[in-house]
Structure formats: C-alpha cells, structure tokens
PDB file of C-alpha atoms and ligand atoms in Angstrom:
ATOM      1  CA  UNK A   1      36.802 -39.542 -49.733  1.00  0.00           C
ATOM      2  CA  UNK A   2      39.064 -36.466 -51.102  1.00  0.00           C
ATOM      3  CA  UNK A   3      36.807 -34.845 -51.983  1.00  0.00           C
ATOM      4  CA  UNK A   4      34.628 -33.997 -48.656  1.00  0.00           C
ATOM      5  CA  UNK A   5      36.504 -31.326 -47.586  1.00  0.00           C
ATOM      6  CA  UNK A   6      35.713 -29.470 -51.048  1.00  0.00           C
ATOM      7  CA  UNK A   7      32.133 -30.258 -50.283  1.00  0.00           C
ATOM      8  CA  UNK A   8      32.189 -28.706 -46.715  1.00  0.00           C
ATOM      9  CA  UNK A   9      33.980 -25.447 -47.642  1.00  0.00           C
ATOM     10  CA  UNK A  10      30.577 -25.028 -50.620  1.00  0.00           C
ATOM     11  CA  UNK A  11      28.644 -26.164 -48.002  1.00  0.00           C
ATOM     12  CA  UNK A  12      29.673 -23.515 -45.429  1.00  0.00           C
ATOM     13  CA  UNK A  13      30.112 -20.765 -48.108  1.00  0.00           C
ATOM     14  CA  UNK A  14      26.264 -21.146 -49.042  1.00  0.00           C
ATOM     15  CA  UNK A  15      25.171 -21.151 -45.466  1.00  0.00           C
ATOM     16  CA  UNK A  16      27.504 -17.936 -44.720  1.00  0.00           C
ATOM     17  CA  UNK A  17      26.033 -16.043 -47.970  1.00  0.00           C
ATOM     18  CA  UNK A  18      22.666 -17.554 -46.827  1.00  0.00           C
ATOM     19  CA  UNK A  19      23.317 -16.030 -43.528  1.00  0.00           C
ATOM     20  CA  UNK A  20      24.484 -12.883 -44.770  1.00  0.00           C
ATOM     21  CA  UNK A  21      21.063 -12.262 -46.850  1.00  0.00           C
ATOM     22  CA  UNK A  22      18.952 -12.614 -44.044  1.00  0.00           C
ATOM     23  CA  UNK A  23      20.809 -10.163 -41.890  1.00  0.00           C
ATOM     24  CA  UNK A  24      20.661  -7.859 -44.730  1.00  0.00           C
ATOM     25  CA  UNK A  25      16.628  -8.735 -44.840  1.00  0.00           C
ATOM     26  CA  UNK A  26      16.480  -8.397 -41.271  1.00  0.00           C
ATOM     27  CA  UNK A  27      18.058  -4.816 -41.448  1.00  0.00           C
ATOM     28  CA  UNK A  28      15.809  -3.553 -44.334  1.00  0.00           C
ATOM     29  CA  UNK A  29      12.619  -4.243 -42.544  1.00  0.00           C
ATOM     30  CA  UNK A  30      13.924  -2.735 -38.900  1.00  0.00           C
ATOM     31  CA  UNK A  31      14.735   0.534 -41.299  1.00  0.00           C
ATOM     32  CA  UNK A  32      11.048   1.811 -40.499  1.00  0.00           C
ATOM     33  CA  UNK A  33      10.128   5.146 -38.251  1.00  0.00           C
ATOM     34  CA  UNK A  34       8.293   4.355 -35.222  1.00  0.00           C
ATOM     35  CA  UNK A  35       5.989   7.150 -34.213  1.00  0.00           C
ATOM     36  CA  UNK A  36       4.132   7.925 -31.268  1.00  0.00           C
ATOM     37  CA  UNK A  37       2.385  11.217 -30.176  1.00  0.00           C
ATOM     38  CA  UNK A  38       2.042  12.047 -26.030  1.00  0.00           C
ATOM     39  CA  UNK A  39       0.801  14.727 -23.615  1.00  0.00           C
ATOM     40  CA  UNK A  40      -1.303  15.887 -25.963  1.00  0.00           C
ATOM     41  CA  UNK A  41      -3.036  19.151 -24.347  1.00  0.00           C
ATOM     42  CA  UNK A  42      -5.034  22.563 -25.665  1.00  0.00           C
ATOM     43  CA  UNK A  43      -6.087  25.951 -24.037  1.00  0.00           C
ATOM     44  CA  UNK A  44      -9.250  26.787 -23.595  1.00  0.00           C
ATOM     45  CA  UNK A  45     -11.022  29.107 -25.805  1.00  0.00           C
ATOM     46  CA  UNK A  46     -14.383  30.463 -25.291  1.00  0.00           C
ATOM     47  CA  UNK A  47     -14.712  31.550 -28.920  1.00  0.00           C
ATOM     48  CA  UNK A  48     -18.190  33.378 -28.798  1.00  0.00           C
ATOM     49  CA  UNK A  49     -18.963  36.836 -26.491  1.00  0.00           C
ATOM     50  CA  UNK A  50     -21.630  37.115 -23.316  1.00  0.00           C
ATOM     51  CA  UNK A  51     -24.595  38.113 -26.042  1.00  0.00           C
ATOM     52  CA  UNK A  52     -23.684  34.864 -27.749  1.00  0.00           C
ATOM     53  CA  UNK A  53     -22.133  36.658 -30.907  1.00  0.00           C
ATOM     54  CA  UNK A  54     -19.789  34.028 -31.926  1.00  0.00           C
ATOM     55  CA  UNK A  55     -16.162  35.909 -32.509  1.00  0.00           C
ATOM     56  CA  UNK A  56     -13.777  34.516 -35.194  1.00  0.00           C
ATOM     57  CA  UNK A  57     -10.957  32.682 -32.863  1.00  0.00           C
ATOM     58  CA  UNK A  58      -8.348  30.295 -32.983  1.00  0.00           C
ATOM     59  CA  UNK A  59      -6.770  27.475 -30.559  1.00  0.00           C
ATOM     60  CA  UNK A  60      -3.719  25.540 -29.909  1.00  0.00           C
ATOM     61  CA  UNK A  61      -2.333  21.989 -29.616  1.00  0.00           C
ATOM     62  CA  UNK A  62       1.072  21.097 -27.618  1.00  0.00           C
ATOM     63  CA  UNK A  63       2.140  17.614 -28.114  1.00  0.00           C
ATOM     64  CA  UNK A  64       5.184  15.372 -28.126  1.00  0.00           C
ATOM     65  CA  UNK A  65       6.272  13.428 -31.410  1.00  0.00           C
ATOM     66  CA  UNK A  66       8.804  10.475 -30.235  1.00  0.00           C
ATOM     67  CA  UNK A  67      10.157   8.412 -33.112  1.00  0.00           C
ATOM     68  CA  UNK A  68      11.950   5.189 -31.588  1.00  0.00           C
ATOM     69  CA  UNK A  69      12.272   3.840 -35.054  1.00  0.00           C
ATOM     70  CA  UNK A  70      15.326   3.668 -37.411  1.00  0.00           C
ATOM     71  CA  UNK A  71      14.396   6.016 -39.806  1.00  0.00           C
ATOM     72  CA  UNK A  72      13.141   9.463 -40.221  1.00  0.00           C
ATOM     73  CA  UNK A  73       9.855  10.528 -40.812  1.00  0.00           C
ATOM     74  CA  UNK A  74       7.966  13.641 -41.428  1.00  0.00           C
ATOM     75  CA  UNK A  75       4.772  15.594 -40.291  1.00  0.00           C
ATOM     76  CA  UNK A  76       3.129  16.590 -43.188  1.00  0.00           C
ATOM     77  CA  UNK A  77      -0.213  17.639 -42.650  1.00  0.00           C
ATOM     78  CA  UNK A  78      -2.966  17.925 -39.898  1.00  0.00           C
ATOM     79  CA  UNK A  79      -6.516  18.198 -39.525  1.00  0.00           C
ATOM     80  CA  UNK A  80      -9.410  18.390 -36.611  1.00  0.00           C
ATOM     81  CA  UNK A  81     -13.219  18.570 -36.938  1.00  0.00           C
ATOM     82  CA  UNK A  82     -13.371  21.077 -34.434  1.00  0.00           C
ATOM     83  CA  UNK A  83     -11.894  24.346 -36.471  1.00  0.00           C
ATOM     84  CA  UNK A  84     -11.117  24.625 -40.835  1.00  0.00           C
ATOM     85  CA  UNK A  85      -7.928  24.575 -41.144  1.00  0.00           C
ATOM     86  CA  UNK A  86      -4.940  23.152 -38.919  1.00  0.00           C
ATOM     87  CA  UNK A  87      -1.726  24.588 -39.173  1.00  0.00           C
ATOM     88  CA  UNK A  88       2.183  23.791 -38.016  1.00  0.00           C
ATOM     89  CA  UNK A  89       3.435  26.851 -36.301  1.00  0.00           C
ATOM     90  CA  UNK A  90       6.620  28.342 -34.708  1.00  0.00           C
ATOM     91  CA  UNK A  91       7.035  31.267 -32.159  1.00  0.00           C
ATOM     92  CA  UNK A  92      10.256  32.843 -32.696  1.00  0.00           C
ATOM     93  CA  UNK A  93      11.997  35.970 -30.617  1.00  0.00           C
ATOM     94  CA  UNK A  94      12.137  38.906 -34.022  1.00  0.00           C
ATOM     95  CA  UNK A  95      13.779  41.994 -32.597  1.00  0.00           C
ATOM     96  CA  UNK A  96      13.134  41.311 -28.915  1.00  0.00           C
ATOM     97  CA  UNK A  97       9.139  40.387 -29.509  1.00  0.00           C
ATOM     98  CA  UNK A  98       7.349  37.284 -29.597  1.00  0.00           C
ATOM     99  CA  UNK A  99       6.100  36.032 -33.202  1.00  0.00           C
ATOM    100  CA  UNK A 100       4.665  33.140 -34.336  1.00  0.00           C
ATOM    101  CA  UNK A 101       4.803  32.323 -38.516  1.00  0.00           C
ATOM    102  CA  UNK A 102       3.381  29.349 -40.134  1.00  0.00           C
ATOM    103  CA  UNK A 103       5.948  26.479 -41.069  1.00  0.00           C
ATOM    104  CA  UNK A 104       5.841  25.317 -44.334  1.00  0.00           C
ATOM    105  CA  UNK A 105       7.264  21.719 -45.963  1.00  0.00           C
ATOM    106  CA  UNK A 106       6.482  19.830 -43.371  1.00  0.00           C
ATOM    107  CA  UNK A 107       8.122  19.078 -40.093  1.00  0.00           C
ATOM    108  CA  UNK A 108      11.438  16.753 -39.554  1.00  0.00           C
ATOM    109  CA  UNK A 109      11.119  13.529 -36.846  1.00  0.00           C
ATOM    110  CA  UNK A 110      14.938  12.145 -36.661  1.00  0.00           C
ATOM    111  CA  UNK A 111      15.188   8.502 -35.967  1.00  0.00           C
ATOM    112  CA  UNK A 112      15.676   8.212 -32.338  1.00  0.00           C
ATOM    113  CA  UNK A 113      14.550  12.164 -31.394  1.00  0.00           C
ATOM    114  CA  UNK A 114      11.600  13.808 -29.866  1.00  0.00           C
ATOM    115  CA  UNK A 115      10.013  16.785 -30.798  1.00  0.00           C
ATOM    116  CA  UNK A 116       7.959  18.649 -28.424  1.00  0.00           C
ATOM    117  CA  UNK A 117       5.662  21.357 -29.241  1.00  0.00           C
ATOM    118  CA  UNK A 118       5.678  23.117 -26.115  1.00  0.00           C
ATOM    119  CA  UNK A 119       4.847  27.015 -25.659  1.00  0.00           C
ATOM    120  CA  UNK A 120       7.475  29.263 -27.036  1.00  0.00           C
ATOM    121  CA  UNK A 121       8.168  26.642 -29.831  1.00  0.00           C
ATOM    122  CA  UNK A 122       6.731  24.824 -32.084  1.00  0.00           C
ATOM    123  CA  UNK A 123       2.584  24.334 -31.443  1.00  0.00           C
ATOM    124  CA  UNK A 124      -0.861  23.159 -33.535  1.00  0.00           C
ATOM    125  CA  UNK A 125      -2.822  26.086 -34.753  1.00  0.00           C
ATOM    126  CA  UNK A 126      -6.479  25.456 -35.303  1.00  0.00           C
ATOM    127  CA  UNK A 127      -7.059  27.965 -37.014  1.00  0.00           C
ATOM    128  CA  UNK A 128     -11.149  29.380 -36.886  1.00  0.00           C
ATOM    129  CA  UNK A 129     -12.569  27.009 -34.371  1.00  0.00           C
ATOM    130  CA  UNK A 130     -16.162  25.945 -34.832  1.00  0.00           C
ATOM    131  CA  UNK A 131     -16.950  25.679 -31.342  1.00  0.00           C
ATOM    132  CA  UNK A 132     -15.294  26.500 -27.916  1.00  0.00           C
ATOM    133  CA  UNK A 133     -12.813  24.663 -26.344  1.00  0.00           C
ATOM    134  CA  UNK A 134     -13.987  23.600 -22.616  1.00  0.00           C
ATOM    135  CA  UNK A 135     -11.802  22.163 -20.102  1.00  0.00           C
ATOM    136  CA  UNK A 136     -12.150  18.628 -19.428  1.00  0.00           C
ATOM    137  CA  UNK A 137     -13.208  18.226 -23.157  1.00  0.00           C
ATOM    138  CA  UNK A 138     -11.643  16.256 -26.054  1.00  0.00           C
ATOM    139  CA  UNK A 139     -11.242  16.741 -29.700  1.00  0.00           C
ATOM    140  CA  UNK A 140      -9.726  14.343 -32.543  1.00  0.00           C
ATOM    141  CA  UNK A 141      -6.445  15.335 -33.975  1.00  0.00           C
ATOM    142  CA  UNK A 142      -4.884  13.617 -37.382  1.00  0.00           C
ATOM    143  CA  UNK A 143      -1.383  14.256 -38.114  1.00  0.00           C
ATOM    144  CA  UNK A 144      -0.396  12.895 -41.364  1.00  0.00           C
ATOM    145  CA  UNK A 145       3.480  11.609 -41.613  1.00  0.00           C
ATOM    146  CA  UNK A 146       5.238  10.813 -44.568  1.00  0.00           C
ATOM    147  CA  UNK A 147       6.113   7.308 -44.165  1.00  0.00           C
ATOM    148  CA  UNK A 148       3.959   6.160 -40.511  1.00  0.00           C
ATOM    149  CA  UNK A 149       0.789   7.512 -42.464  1.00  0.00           C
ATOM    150  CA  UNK A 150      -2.127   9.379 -40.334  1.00  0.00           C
ATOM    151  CA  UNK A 151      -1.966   8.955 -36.753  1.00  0.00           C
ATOM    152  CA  UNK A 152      -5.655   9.531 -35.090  1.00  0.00           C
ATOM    153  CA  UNK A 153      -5.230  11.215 -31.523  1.00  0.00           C
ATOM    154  CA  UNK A 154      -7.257  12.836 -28.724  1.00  0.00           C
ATOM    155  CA  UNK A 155      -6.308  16.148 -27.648  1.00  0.00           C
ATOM    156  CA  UNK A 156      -8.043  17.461 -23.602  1.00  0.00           C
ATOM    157  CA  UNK A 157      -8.511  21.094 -22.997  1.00  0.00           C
ATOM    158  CA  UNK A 158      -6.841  21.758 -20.027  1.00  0.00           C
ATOM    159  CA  UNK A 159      -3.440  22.423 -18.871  1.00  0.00           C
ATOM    160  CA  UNK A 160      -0.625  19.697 -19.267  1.00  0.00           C
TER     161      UNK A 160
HETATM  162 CU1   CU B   1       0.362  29.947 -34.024  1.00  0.00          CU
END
C-alpha cells in the first residue's frame, strides 16, 4: 500500500487545522470582561434638619471594580432608588484646593485592573437623596457596563 503514507499526512493535516479552529474558538469565547464590584460602602447623611425640614442633600458610594476577564469593559451608567440621579465623579487637586467635577463618557475597566473609588478619587454621587442614609443600612446600587450589562449591588452606610 503506497499510498498510506499520502493518506496519513491528509489525515494529520485535517486534525492539525481541526485543532487549530478550536483553539481559535476557545480563545474567542475566553475574550469576555469579568466584572465584579467589592467593599462597597457610603457615608451617612442625615438629609433633613432637627424641625424635620427636609434639606436638599447628596451622598456617596466608594467601591472597587475588579475585571479578571480578558477584555475591557466600561461603566456606563448608574442608578439607586434611594436619590434621582446617580452620577460618576472625580476629586481632583485645581490650584492647591480640592474639587470634584462630574465624569462624562463613561468610565474605563482594563482587562486584568482594578479600579477603586476611594476618597480623593474617583466616588458615586447620589445626587438629591430621598431619604437619609443611616448606618448599618443598605441601599441597591446598578452600575450598567458596556459589555457585562447591569450589575445589581448592595451598598451599607457605614465606614469601610
Ligand atoms: Cu462628587
């Protein structure tokens, strides 16, 4: 039989391009972000004065965003029930004082990075809370990310 060799090279060509493809597969679907959100923590806010006149007020959310995926993602959006609107901000040193201005575009995750919120930094504004913010007490968080979709979390008043 001359001609089994022939045979045996096809053979092993298709199982080496057969191979190959589901390596390639196997790469595509690991190319994912992998998000996860920890010590998630607020200040307390006491938003209304001793005669019970409530007074306008805002909070704040510091968190950690850990992607242990392959692929970048990005925080897009957030909401709570507990105040109207939740924005991303930064506090930045201008000309020796403290400021803090609203980022806008969304926020980068790298694949393999953490970004912490922390004071000084970056931190979730909830901006014209509803009600106060007691410690010991808990309040749902979405953060909506490009490509991971909404992540639900729990945010306690307290300190970290
Ligand atoms: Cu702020």
């Amino acid at each position: 039989m001359r001609l089994t060799p022939m045979f045996l090279k096809i053979g092993l060509l298709a199982l080496s391009i057969s191979l190959f493809c589901q390596i390639q597969a196997c790469q595509k679907a690991d190319d994912t972000p992998k998000i996860e959100i920890e010590n998630i923590w607020s200040r307390p806010v006491q938003i209304e004065n001793e005669d019970g006149r409530v007074m306008k007020s805002n909070g704040v959310v510091y968190l950690k965003i850990v992607n242990d995926g392959e692929a970048p993602d990005r925080l897009m959006s957030m909401t709570s029930i507990v105040c109207d609107v939740v924005e991303l901000h930064e506090t930045k040193m201008n000309d020796d004082r403290m400021m803090m201005q609203k980022v806008d575009g969304g926020l980068d995750i790298p694949a393999g990075e953490t970004v912490e919120f922390k004071p000084g930094g970056y931190h979730v504004m909830l901006i014209r809370l509803k009600r106060s913010l007691v410690p010991g007490d808990r309040f749902a968080l979405q953060l909506v990310f490009e490509r991971t979709g909404t992540i639900k979390v729990d945010s306690e008043v307290g300190q970290p």
